PDB file of C-alpha atoms in Angstrom:
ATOM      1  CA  UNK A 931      17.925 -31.142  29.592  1.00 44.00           C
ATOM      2  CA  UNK A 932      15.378 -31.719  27.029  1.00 50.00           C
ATOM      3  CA  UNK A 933      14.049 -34.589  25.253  1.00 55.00           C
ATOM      4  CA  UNK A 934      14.494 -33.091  21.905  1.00 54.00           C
ATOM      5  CA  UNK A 935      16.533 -34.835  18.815  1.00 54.00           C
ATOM      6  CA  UNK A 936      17.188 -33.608  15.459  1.00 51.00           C
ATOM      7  CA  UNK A 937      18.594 -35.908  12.588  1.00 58.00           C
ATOM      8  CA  UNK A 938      20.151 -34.278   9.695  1.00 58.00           C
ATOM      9  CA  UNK A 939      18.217 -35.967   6.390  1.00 56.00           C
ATOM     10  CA  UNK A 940      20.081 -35.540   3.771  1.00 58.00           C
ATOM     11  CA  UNK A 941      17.453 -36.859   1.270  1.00 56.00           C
ATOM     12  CA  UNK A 942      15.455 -33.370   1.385  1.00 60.00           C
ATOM     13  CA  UNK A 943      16.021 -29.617   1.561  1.00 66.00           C
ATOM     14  CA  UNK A 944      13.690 -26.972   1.693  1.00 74.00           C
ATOM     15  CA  UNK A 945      13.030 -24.612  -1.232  1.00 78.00           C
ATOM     16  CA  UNK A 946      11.624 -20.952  -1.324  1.00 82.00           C
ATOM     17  CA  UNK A 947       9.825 -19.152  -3.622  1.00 83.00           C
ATOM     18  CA  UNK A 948       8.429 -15.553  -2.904  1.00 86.00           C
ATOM     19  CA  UNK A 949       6.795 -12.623  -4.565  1.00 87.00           C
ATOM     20  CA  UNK A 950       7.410  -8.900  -2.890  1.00 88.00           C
ATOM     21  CA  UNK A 951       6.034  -5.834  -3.495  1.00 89.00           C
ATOM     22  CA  UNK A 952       6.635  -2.400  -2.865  1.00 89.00           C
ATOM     23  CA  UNK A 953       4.233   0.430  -1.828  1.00 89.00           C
ATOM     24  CA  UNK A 954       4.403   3.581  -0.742  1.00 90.00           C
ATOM     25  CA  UNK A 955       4.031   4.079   3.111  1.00 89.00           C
ATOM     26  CA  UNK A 956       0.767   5.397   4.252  1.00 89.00           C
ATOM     27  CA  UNK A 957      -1.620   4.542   7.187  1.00 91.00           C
ATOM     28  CA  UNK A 958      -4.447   3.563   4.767  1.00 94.00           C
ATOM     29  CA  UNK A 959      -2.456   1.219   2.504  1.00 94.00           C
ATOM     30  CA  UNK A 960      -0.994  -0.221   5.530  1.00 95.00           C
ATOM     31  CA  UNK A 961      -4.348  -1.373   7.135  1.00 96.00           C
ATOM     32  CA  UNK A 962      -5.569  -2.328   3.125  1.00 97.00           C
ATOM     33  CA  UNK A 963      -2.201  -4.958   3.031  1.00 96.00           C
ATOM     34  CA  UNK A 964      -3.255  -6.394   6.337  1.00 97.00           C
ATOM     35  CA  UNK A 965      -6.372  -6.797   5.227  1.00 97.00           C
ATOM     36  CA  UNK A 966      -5.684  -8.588   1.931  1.00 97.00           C
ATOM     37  CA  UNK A 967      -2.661 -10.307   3.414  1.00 96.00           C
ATOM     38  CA  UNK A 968      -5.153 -11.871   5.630  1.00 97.00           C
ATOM     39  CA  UNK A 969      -8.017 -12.763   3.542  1.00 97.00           C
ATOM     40  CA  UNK A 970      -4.971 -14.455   0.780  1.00 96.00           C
ATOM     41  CA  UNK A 971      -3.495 -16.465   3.988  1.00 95.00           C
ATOM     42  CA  UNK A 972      -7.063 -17.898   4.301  1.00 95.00           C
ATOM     43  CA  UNK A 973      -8.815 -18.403   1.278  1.00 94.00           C
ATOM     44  CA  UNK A 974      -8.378 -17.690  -2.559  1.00 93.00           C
ATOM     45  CA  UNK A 975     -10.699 -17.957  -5.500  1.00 93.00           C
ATOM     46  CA  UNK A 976      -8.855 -21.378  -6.476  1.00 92.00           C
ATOM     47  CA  UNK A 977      -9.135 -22.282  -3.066  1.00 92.00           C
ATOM     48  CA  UNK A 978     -12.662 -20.703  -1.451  1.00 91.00           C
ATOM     49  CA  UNK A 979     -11.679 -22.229   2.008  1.00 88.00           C
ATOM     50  CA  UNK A 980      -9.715 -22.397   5.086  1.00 89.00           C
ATOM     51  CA  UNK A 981      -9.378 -25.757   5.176  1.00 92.00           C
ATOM     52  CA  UNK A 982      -9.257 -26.679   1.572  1.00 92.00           C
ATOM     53  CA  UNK A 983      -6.318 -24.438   0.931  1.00 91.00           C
ATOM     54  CA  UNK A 984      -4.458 -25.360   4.085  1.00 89.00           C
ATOM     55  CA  UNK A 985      -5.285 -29.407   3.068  1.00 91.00           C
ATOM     56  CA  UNK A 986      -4.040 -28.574  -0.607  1.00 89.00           C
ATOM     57  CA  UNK A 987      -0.633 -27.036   0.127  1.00 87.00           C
ATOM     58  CA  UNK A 988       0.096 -29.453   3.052  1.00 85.00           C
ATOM     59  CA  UNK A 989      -0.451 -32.196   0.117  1.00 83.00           C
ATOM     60  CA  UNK A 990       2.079 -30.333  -2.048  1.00 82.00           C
ATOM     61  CA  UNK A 991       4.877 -31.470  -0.131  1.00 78.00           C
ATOM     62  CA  UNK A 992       4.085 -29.867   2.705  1.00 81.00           C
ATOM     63  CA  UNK A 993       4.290 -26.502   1.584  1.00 87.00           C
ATOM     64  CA  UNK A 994       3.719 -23.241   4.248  1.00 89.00           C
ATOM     65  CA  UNK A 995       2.417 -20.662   2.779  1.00 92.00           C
ATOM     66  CA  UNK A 996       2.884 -17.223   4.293  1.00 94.00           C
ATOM     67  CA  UNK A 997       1.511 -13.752   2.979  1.00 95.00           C
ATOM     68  CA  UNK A 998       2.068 -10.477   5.128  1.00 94.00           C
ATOM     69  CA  UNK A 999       3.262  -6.480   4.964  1.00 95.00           C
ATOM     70  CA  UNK A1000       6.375  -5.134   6.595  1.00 93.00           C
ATOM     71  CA  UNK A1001       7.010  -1.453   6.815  1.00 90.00           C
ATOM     72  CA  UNK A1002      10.927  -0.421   5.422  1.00 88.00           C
ATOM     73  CA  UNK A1003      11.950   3.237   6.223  1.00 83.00           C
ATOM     74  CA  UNK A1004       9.119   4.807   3.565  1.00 86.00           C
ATOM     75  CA  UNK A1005       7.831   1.865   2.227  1.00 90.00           C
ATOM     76  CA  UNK A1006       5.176  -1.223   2.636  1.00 91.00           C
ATOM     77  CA  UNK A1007       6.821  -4.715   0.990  1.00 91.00           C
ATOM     78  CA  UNK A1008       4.135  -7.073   0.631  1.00 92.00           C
ATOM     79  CA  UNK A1009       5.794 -10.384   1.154  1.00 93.00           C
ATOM     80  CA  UNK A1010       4.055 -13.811  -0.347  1.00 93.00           C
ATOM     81  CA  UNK A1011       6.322 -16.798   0.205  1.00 91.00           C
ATOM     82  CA  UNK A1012       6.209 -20.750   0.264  1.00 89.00           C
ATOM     83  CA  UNK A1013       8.807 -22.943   1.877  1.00 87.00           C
ATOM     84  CA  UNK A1014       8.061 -26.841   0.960  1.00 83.00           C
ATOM     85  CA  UNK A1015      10.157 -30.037   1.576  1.00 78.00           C
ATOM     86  CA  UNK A1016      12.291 -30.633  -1.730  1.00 69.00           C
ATOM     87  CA  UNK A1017      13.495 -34.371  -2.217  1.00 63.00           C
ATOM     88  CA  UNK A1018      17.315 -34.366  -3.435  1.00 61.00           C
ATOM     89  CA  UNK A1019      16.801 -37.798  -5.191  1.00 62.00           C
ATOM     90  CA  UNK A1020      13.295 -37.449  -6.867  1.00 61.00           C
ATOM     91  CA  UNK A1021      11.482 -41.312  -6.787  1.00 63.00           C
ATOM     92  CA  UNK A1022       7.749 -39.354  -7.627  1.00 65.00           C
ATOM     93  CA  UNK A1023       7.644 -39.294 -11.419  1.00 65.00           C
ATOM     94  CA  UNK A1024       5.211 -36.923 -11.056  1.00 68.00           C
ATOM     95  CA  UNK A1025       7.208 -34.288  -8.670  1.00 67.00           C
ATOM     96  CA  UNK A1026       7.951 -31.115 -10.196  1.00 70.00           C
ATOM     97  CA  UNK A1027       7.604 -27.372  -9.114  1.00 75.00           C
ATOM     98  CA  UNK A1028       4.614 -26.588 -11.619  1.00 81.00           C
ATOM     99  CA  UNK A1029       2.080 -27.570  -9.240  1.00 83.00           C
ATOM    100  CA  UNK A1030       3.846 -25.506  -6.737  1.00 85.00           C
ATOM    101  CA  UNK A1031       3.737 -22.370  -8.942  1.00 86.00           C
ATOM    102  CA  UNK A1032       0.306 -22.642 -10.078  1.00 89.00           C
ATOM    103  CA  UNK A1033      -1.060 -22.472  -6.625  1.00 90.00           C
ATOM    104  CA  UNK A1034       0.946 -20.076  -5.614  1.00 91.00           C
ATOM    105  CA  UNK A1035       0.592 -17.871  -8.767  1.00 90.00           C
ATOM    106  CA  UNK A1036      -3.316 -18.564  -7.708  1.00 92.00           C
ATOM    107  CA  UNK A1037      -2.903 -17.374  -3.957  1.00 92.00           C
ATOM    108  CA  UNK A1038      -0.880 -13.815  -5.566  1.00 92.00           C
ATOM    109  CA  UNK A1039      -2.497 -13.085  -8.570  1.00 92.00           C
ATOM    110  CA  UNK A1040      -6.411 -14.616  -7.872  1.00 93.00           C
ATOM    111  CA  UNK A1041      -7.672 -13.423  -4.330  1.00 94.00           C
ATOM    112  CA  UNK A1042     -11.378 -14.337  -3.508  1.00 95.00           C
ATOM    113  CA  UNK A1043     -13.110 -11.523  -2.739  1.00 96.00           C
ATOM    114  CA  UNK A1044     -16.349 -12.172  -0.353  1.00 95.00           C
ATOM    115  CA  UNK A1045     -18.015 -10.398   2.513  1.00 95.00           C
ATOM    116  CA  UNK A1046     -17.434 -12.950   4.980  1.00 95.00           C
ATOM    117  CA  UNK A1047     -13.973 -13.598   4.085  1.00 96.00           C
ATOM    118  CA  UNK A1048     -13.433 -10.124   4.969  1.00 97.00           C
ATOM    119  CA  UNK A1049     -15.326 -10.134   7.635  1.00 97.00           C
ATOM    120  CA  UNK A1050     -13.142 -12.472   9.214  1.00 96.00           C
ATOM    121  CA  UNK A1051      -9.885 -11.013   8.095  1.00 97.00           C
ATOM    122  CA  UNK A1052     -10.851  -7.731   9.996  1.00 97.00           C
ATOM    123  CA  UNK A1053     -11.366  -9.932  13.414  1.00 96.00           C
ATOM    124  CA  UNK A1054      -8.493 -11.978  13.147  1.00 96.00           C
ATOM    125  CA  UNK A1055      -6.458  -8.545  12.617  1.00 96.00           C
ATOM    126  CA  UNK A1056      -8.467  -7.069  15.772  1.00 95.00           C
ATOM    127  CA  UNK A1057      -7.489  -9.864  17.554  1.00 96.00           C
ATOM    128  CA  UNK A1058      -3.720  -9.930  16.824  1.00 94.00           C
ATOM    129  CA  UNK A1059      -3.684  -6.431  17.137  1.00 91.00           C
ATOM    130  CA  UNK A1060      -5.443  -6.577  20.878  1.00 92.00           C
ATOM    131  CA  UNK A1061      -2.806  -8.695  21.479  1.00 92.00           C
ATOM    132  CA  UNK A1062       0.140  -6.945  19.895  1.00 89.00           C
ATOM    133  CA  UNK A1063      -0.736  -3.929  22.348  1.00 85.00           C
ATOM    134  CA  UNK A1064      -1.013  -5.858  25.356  1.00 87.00           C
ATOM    135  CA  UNK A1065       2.967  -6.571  25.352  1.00 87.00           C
ATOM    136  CA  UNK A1066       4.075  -3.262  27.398  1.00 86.00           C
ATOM    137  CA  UNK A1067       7.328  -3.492  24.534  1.00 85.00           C
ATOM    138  CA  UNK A1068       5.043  -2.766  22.022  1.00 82.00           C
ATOM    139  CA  UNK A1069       3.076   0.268  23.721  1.00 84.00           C
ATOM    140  CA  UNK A1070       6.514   1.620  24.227  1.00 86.00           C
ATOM    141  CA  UNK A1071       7.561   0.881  20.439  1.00 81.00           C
ATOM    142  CA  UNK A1072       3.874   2.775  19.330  1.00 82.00           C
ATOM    143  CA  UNK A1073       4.581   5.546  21.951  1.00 84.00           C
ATOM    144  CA  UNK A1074       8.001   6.402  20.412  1.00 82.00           C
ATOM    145  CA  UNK A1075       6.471   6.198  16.720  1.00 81.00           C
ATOM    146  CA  UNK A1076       3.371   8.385  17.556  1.00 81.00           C
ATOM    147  CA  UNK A1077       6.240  10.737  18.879  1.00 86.00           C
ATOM    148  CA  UNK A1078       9.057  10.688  16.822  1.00 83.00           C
ATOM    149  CA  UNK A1079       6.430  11.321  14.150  1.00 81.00           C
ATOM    150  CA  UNK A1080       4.374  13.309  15.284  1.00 85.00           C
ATOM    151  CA  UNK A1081       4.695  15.357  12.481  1.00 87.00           C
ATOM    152  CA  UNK A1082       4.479  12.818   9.987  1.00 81.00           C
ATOM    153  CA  UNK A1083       1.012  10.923  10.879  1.00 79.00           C
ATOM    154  CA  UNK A1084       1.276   8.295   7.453  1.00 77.00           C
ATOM    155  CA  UNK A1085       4.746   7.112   9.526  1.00 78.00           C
ATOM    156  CA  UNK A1086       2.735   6.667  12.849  1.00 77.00           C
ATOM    157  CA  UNK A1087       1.207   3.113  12.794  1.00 79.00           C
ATOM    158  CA  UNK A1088       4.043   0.890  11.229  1.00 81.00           C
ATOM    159  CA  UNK A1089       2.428  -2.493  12.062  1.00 88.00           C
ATOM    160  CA  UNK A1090      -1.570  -2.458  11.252  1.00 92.00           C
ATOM    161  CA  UNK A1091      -1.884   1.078   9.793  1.00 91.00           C
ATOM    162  CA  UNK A1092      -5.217   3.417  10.110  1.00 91.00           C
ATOM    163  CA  UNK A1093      -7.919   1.214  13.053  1.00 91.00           C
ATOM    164  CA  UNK A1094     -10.409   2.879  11.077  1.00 94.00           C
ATOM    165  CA  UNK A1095      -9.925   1.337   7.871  1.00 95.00           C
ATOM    166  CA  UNK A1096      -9.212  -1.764   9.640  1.00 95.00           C
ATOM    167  CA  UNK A1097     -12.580  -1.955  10.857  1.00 96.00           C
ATOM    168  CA  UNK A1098     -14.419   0.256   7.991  1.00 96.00           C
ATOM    169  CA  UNK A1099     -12.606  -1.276   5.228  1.00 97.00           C
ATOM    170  CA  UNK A1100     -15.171  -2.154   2.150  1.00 97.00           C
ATOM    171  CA  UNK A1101     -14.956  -5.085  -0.184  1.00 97.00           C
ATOM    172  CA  UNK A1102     -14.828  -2.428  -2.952  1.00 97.00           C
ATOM    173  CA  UNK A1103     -11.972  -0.914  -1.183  1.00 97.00           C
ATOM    174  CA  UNK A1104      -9.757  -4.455  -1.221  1.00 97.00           C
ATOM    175  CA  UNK A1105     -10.811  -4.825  -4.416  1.00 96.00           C
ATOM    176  CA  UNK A1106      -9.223  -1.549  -5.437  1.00 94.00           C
ATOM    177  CA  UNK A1107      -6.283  -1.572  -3.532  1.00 95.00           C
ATOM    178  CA  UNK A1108      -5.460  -5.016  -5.368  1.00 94.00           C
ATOM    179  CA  UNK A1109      -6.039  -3.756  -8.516  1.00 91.00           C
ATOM    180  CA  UNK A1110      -3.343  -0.974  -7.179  1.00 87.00           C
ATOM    181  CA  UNK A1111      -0.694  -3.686  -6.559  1.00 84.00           C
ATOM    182  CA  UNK A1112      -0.651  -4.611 -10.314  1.00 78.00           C
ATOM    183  CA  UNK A1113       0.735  -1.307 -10.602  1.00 71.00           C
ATOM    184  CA  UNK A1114       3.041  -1.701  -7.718  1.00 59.00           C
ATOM    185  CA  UNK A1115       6.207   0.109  -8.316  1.00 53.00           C
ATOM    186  CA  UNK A1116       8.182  -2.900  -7.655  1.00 53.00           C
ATOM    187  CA  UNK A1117       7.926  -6.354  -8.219  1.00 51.00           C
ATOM    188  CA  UNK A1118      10.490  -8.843  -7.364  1.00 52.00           C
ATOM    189  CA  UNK A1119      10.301 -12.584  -7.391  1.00 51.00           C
ATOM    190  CA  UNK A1120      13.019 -14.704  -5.703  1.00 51.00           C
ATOM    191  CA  UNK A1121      13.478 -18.940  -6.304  1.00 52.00           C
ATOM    192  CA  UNK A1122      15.904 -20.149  -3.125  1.00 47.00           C
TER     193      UNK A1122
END
């Protein structure tokens, strides 16, 4: 039996707001989303450290922010989303979703692009990938994929995409793949 108890609140909800977009499959642009995924989740021009942009949307009622690439059939959808606490009886004047926005309009449209952010982004993806591989379910998962497309290499890696970009990957590189994203051939925003 466990010690855990959950009471329902029904003063607050949670609310949702994401950004998605879609790119064509390949191994490069695979390992380029991880990449930027990873430096956004850190840091952002607006927000030029770990810690500040952590502290800043904890503050915003206590909004998670999440940025990352899942592979669909043919296709990379780069997901940004917040979740935050949303009070159904608002006693802040102040409270409204325009704060909200603005920082997350900042993390999507305004990434900071330094050497040592990337730097870090490429170890923190070595690391999770070391780790993805040491699960024998996932070896079996990248065995069947390296098989089943065997024939179709861009299809091979559907999780980090090319190791060699991973670790090679330029700051001029990110910068252009961004720049690609503007372009994205789909752009979808959703409000939950």
């Amino acid at each position: 039996m466990t010690n855990i108890r959950i009471d329902h609140n029904l003063k607050f909800k949670t609310a949702t707001l994401g950004c998605f977009l879609r790119l064509p499959l390949d191994k490069k642009t695979l390992a380029l989303a991880n990449i930027l995924a990873c430096m956004q989740s850190n840091a952002t021009k607006e927000f030029p450290g770990i810690n500040l942009q952590a502290k800043t949307f904890s503050n915003l009622y206590n909004t998670s922010l999440q940025v990352f690439p899942e592979v669909f059939g043919n296709q990379i959808v780069v997901f940004y989303t917040i979740n935050f606490v949303e009070p159904r009886e608002i006693l802040d004047p102040d409270y409204n979703y325009k704060v909200i926005m603005d920082a997350f309009f900042k993390v999507v449209k305004e990434p900071l692009f330094d050497g040592q952010l990337l730097e870090l982004a490429k170890r923190q993806l070595e690391q999770e990938r070391k780790q993805y591989y040491e699960l024998p379910a996932n070896v079996s998962l990248s065995g069947f994929f390296n098989t089943w497309y065997r024939n179709i290499p861009s299809y091979q890696d559907s999780v980090f995409g090319d190791e060699k970009t991973l670790k090679n990957a330029s700051l001029e590189e990110i910068k252009s793949f961004f720049n690609t994203l503007k372009n994205a051939p789909a752009f979808n925003w959703i409000w939950v």
